[in-house]
Amino acid sequence: MRIAALLSDVTDAKTFLLLQKKSDVYSVEINGLKDLEKTENRDEEKYKDLKGNKKKKNEELKKELDLDDHKLSTSQLEEKYGTSIIKGLSSARAAEILARDGPNSLTPPRATPEIVKFLKQMVGGFSILLWIGAVFSWISFGIQFAQGAESAFDNLYLGVVLALVVILTGIFAYYQEAKSTNIMASFSKMIPQQALVIRDAEKKEMAADQLVVGDIVEIKGGDRIPADIRLISTQGCKVDNSSLTGESEPQSRSCDFTHENPLETRNIAFYSTTCVEGTATGIVINTGDRTIIGRIASLASGVGNEKTPIAIEIEHFVYLVAGVAISIGVLFFIISVSMRYKILDSIIFLIGIIVANVPEGLLATVTVSLSLTAKRMAKKNCLVKNLEAVETLGSTSIICSDKTGTLTQNRMTVAHLWFDNQIYSADTSEDQTTQPFDQSSPSWTALSKIVTLCNRAEFRPGQENLPVMKRVVVGDASETALLKFAEVVLGDVMNIRARNKKVAEIPFNSTNKFQLSIHETDDLDDKRFLLVMKGAPERILERCSTIMINGKEEPLDSEKAEAFQTAYMELGGLGERVLGFCHLYLPENEFPDTYPFDTDSMNFPTSNLCFVGLLSMIDPPRSTVPDAVSKCRSAGIKVIMVTGDHPITAKAIAKSVGIISATSETVEDIAKRLNVPVEQVNRQEATAAVVNGMELKDMSLQELDEILCNHSEIVFARTSPQQKLIIVEGCQRQGAVVAVTGDGVNDSPALKKADIGIAMGIAGSDAAKNAADMVLLDDNFASIVTGVEEGRLIFDNLKKTIAYTLTKNIAELCPFLIYIIASIPMPIGTITILFIDLGTDIIPSVALAYEKAESDIMNRRPRNKKKDRLVNEQLAIYSYLQIGIMQSVGAFVTYFTVYAEQGFLPSTLLGVRVDWENNAINDFEDSYGQEWTKYQRTYLQWTGYTAFFVSITIQQVADLIIRKTRRNSIFQQGLFRNKVIWVGIFSQIGIALILTYGLGHVTALNFTPLRFQYWFVAVPFAVLIWVYDEVRKLFIRRYPGSWWDKNMYY
Amino acid sequence: MILLFYLVFYGFLAALFTFTMWVMLQTLSSDIPKYRDRISSPGLMISPKPDTALEFYFNKSDAQSYAEYVSTLRKFLETYDDSKQSQNINCTPGKVFDQNDVAVKKACRFNLSELGQCSGKEDKTFGYSKGTPCVLVKMNRIIGLKPEGEPHIQCTSKDPGAVEINYFPSGGLIDLMYFPYYGKTLHAHYLQPLVAVQLAINSNSTNEEIVIECKILGSPNLKNEDDRDKFLGRIAFKVEMTE
């Protein structure tokens, strides 16, 4: 019933399935239609597709879930699956079935075909514009060629170059994308699961994906269940179904048919759950996608993927730039036509304007920057599956985190002790080697003995060299905690146990609620037996008549019982699991060393014992988490804990890691403090809230929204993984960018739904990893925070990169505009522009990705999706209309200088375009009366291109330096801290030198060797750009909120 | 506010641009350009230059068909008229006329009579009416250029029988005394030497397109074989005469 209840928690399950109980048959059903009606229309479109899809699957599932294997006897099963429980299947038969059913693994979500991905890169972003440019070039080539013009081939080449640019950047982006996908692929293949199978009457270890229906498999504690299995023999087998149901308590498994319903019956173990202890043998009844988990996972994969924030930002940016390019292009097309330019010429201008306006290299740069960050994040244990998720993490405003394993260490650890009427704290850090509390009391000696002896957990052999905390233990969580605790404090526990031989034992069971054992003592003079017992504190206390204080047994009066109660309540209130310990030395005369202890008849005293102390355990928070949470807090990120645990434990952990801060109170806390009923408390006053899954179930969406809105510190306890989806949707309704951590299969819808789903690398199931955008390799919450930091940094740095790249577009565009309007010789060629965009500018713009944060980026609020755009008005205007224009001025000065020094004074140049470009005029007179042939003019024009190119490059160096910061002075940031920037600067100048002097004789490239002094003409302008930007930043810092700040800060 | 800002900003940039341009122009001499390396060797050009790229089409009996060529030639030769050359001096033929030390550069006289039948004095139609059209070949002016050797123009036709070529002055000689050129400001009255090429088109070859290529020869520092520049020291044009 539990599963049914949990699964039906999904009230708003428009995207999720619902498991409903229908008499004795379980059917998986999506109440798609009904829920679709319920949800607002906005979602309708989006899910139309899914609806259709799911209906089909639904039918299939209904049919197949009519599972009756749990009702069949072993022999019926053997018959049904054509197998034998002793011999197993034959290899040949297994191969047949494998061929029929396919491998026993979950089909990963259907990937987009590679060719589609590739084509998407080819037409995405600016590519369309460039294709248009290329097509226009070819058209004008065709026309000119037909007319027999000499320069026709220039346009052919230009078209080819443009097409090449698109194809190359497309290939590059595709390659980058593929590379990051491969990281993920290699990761998921790292640990192939193995299974122990009986085939051909032999036990074989084989890869779990080779399993087929009818195979006989053996499982033992610690194994993942390799398929859906009908158990046929078990020994103390317990499974952890948390990945299926979210229930973290291990459930025992046997071969008995205990329940009509296959999900509840004890004799079926499910794929991808874990066997916690014991052993079992079973028949595989379902494999791969036909397993229960497989069905859930395949349905979950239907949840729509939203566009990542950075994708939206880049789209916005592409629209912006394309809009500018097209409108300027069309405007000047009209102008040039009305200025009586030939249509063909006007088209060529149009191409030039498009090429000048489109930052061809930028999208590739963005990809590289993102993948650099992804790499950096992978080093910090955040493995990003989708490059764009890098930035999404940075814009996260709410993190819904699991507790176990993410916030905590995922292991029980002794946290407190109580003896001699006093509470002692134990060290719970990850790498403890000693315990600092006072160990001098004789009571401790007695307590430690009980802890050591009354414990069945053991270290796996062969781990002596490992630190205690890292050793693998066979035993349940509490016993493990006690064993490790004792090992740390006392040293060699196994040796102590050996010296105190166990003579009898009653293991823990849920009726007794205690565990007892009787030992010989290692004191050779003392022939008495020692009876030790541990268990639920109140039960232990009932059995005691005395209590040990400072090593002396004292009668247990009401005052001492009161002290016990207080301590018990206090430790319980910390959310800790408390155990009581007591002992009794059996009198030697009644129990001689030959005494036959019988645990069934209990021929020994189990009351009037001596109470020694309490130990309390908790799954302690990871030591790095409190810091990470407070970082989140200062970064304006709300951390919400979502856990299946008990509210008290959840709250205690939340408090200890700072999710609920020390000063804030829940409604219940306030009620308790003011001593009034909960209903009378003003809910607005409480900053914190602990919401129980049961309450959540009955909540309307409005109520949930209210909670999410009104409380800054929220803990959801006792929630099912399905409720996570509701919580995520609730957060998204607040406009938040939500990151969600998860590990179970049932988390996958929430992971998908979240803006960024974070799967646990260690504890996570494959389904969760498939659904997630990011995998946390160390399962540590603190790693998410470093990821957030990287994500925010890359957003800032992309802004800088884009600002840097856009600036020079104006310096590339202005020449065309002035060429058209003033009819001067062409200042810069289209090919030359491509050499800037894809040559000199590439490395510097990537280098900006290495820039350090200007201030503590974790001290500001997450960016507002709607307001803080990647490319905002200020950035565009500042780059285009200010720095860009300054660059143009600098470049034009160089251009005019080159022409003037060769004999063409600026006044001569105005209006000369038609004659200048006339092939028949070979005695073109300059300002000094000299005459030039066409080729001599063209060569001079190329020199002009080169000079213009060099000037832009030089000024881009200044642009690069100013873009290092947006607010701080360059001197605050440090000119030399980012070494890669200097690599960028040197590469930029190096490439320019090579193009100018190395390739200056290759005619097609339109570069010519340039007089050295022309490199310096633009230097004053570069300096001016720097100074101007410093002034801008100074005013921004000086006068925050002023007109200047609003208009100049991007 | 925004407008004001941009007004000031662009005003400043405009001022800065003007200022730097002014500074740059101050560094230039008004007499000779700073660099002349892009035109180390002169190109050749012809007059008249037909609108249709260097192709002459005319009917020798239809005055209208060559009227434009004739008027262009006439106009071109106006500056060579004796009346315009009064202040020009007679220089020593065959020698470079160096005037580096002289403040006012003198121009050498170029007598139209040297162009013989192509001077337009005897035949007002420059031979077009007789089927012997004249084309003037000139060498581009380049400041400071001093040709070496004995530069002369030589034209060839692809079909040698189609046309008989006469040169004025004879041998297509370009006299060294016209060099060097000192530029528009210093050498205001400078006249560049001309070579008239008279094409006596064979009557068999009327209605045919004749390709004529003229080159400057006899001077080692005047290039005429550049791969890319088809007009450097040479020029090709077509003539088609109908009757």
CSV table of N, CA and C in Angstrom, one decimal, chain A residues 236-286:
chain,number,residue,atom,x,y,z
A,236,GLY,N,17.9,-14.2,5.3
A,236,GLY,CA,18.0,-12.8,5.9
A,236,GLY,C,18.2,-11.7,4.9
A,237,CYS,N,17.4,-11.9,3.8
A,237,CYS,CA,17.6,-10.9,2.7
A,237,CYS,C,16.8,-9.6,3.0
A,238,LYS,N,17.5,-8.5,2.9
A,238,LYS,CA,16.8,-7.2,3.0
A,238,LYS,C,17.1,-6.4,1.7
A,239,VAL,N,16.1,-5.7,1.2
A,239,VAL,CA,16.4,-4.8,0.1
A,239,VAL,C,16.1,-3.4,0.4
A,240,ASP,N,16.8,-2.5,-0.2
A,240,ASP,CA,16.5,-1.1,-0.1
A,240,ASP,C,15.8,-0.6,-1.3
A,241,ASN,N,14.5,-0.4,-1.2
A,241,ASN,CA,13.7,0.0,-2.3
A,241,ASN,C,13.6,1.5,-2.6
A,242,SER,N,14.5,2.2,-1.9
A,242,SER,CA,14.4,3.7,-1.9
A,242,SER,C,14.4,4.3,-3.3
A,243,SER,N,15.1,3.6,-4.2
A,243,SER,CA,15.2,4.2,-5.6
A,243,SER,C,13.9,4.0,-6.3
A,244,LEU,N,13.1,3.1,-5.8
A,244,LEU,CA,11.8,2.9,-6.4
A,244,LEU,C,10.7,3.7,-5.7
A,245,THR,N,10.7,3.6,-4.4
A,245,THR,CA,9.6,4.1,-3.6
A,245,THR,C,10.0,5.4,-2.8
A,246,GLY,N,11.3,5.6,-2.6
A,246,GLY,CA,11.7,6.7,-1.8
A,246,GLY,C,11.7,6.3,-0.3
A,247,GLU,N,11.3,5.1,0.0
A,247,GLU,CA,11.3,4.6,1.4
A,247,GLU,C,12.7,4.1,1.7
A,248,SER,N,13.3,4.7,2.8
A,248,SER,CA,14.7,4.4,3.0
A,248,SER,C,14.9,3.2,3.9
A,249,GLU,N,13.8,2.8,4.6
A,249,GLU,CA,14.0,1.6,5.5
A,249,GLU,C,14.1,0.4,4.7
A,250,PRO,N,15.2,-0.4,5.0
A,250,PRO,CA,15.3,-1.7,4.2
A,250,PRO,C,14.1,-2.6,4.5
A,251,GLN,N,13.7,-3.3,3.5
A,251,GLN,CA,12.5,-4.2,3.6
A,251,GLN,C,13.0,-5.6,3.5
A,252,SER,N,12.5,-6.5,4.3
A,252,SER,CA,13.0,-7.9,4.2
A,252,SER,C,12.3,-8.6,3.0
A,253,ARG,N,13.0,-9.6,2.5
A,253,ARG,CA,12.5,-10.3,1.4
A,253,ARG,C,12.5,-11.8,1.7
A,254,SER,N,11.5,-12.5,1.2
A,254,SER,CA,11.5,-14.0,1.4
A,254,SER,C,10.9,-14.6,0.2
A,255,CYS,N,10.7,-15.9,0.2
A,255,CYS,CA,10.2,-16.5,-1.0
A,255,CYS,C,8.6,-16.7,-0.9
A,256,ASP,N,8.1,-16.1,0.2
A,256,ASP,CA,6.7,-16.3,0.4
A,256,ASP,C,5.8,-15.3,-0.4
A,257,PHE,N,4.7,-15.7,-0.9
A,257,PHE,CA,3.8,-14.9,-1.5
A,257,PHE,C,3.0,-14.2,-0.4
A,258,THR,N,3.2,-12.9,-0.2
A,258,THR,CA,2.6,-12.3,0.9
A,258,THR,C,1.5,-11.3,0.5
A,259,HIS,N,1.5,-10.9,-0.7
A,259,HIS,CA,0.5,-9.9,-1.1
A,259,HIS,C,0.1,-10.1,-2.5
A,260,GLU,N,-1.1,-9.8,-2.8
A,260,GLU,CA,-1.7,-10.0,-4.1
A,260,GLU,C,-0.9,-9.1,-5.1
A,261,ASN,N,-0.4,-8.0,-4.6
A,261,ASN,CA,0.1,-7.0,-5.6
A,261,ASN,C,1.6,-7.2,-5.7
A,262,PRO,N,2.0,-7.3,-6.9
A,262,PRO,CA,3.4,-7.6,-7.1
A,262,PRO,C,4.4,-6.6,-6.5
A,263,LEU,N,3.9,-5.3,-6.4
A,263,LEU,CA,4.9,-4.3,-5.8
A,263,LEU,C,5.0,-4.5,-4.3
A,264,GLU,N,4.0,-5.1,-3.7
A,264,GLU,CA,4.0,-5.3,-2.2
A,264,GLU,C,4.5,-6.6,-1.7
A,265,THR,N,4.4,-7.6,-2.6
A,265,THR,CA,4.7,-8.9,-2.1
A,265,THR,C,6.2,-9.0,-1.8
A,266,ARG,N,6.5,-10.0,-0.9
A,266,ARG,CA,7.9,-10.0,-0.5
A,266,ARG,C,8.8,-10.8,-1.4
A,267,ASN,N,8.2,-11.6,-2.3
A,267,ASN,CA,9.0,-12.5,-3.0
A,267,ASN,C,9.5,-12.0,-4.4
A,268,ILE,N,9.3,-10.7,-4.5
A,268,ILE,CA,9.9,-10.1,-5.8
A,268,ILE,C,10.9,-8.9,-5.4
A,269,ALA,N,12.0,-9.0,-6.0
A,269,ALA,CA,13.0,-7.9,-5.8
A,269,ALA,C,13.1,-7.2,-7.2
A,270,PHE,N,13.2,-5.9,-7.1
A,270,PHE,CA,13.2,-5.1,-8.3
A,270,PHE,C,14.5,-4.6,-8.8
A,271,TYR,N,14.6,-4.5,-10.1
A,271,TYR,CA,15.8,-4.0,-10.8
A,271,TYR,C,16.2,-2.7,-10.2
A,272,SER,N,17.5,-2.6,-10.0
A,272,SER,CA,18.2,-1.3,-9.6
A,272,SER,C,18.0,-1.0,-8.1
A,273,THR,N,17.2,-1.8,-7.4
A,273,THR,CA,17.2,-1.6,-6.0
A,273,THR,C,18.4,-2.3,-5.4
A,274,THR,N,18.8,-2.1,-4.2
A,274,THR,CA,19.9,-2.8,-3.6
A,274,THR,C,19.6,-3.8,-2.6
A,275,CYS,N,20.4,-4.9,-2.6
A,275,CYS,CA,20.2,-5.9,-1.5
A,275,CYS,C,21.1,-5.4,-0.4
A,276,VAL,N,20.5,-5.1,0.8
A,276,VAL,CA,21.3,-4.5,1.9
A,276,VAL,C,22.1,-5.6,2.6
A,277,GLU,N,21.4,-6.7,2.9
A,277,GLU,CA,22.1,-7.7,3.6
A,277,GLU,C,21.4,-9.1,3.3
A,278,GLY,N,22.1,-10.1,3.7
A,278,GLY,CA,21.6,-11.5,3.4
A,278,GLY,C,21.9,-11.9,2.0
A,279,THR,N,21.4,-13.1,1.6
A,279,THR,CA,21.6,-13.6,0.3
A,279,THR,C,20.3,-14.1,-0.2
A,280,ALA,N,20.2,-14.3,-1.5
A,280,ALA,CA,18.9,-14.8,-2.1
A,280,ALA,C,19.2,-15.3,-3.5
A,281,THR,N,18.4,-16.2,-3.9
A,281,THR,CA,18.4,-16.7,-5.3
A,281,THR,C,17.1,-16.5,-5.9
A,282,GLY,N,17.1,-16.2,-7.2
A,282,GLY,CA,15.8,-15.9,-7.8
A,282,GLY,C,15.8,-16.1,-9.3
A,283,ILE,N,14.6,-16.1,-9.9
A,283,ILE,CA,14.4,-16.3,-11.3
A,283,ILE,C,14.2,-14.9,-11.9
A,284,VAL,N,14.9,-14.6,-12.9
A,284,VAL,CA,14.7,-13.3,-13.6
A,284,VAL,C,13.3,-13.3,-14.3
A,285,ILE,N,12.5,-12.4,-14.0
A,285,ILE,CA,11.1,-12.4,-14.7
A,285,ILE,C,10.9,-11.2,-15.6
A,286,ASN,N,11.7,-10.2,-15.5
A,286,ASN,CA,11.6,-9.1,-16.4
A,286,ASN,C,13.0,-8.5,-16.6
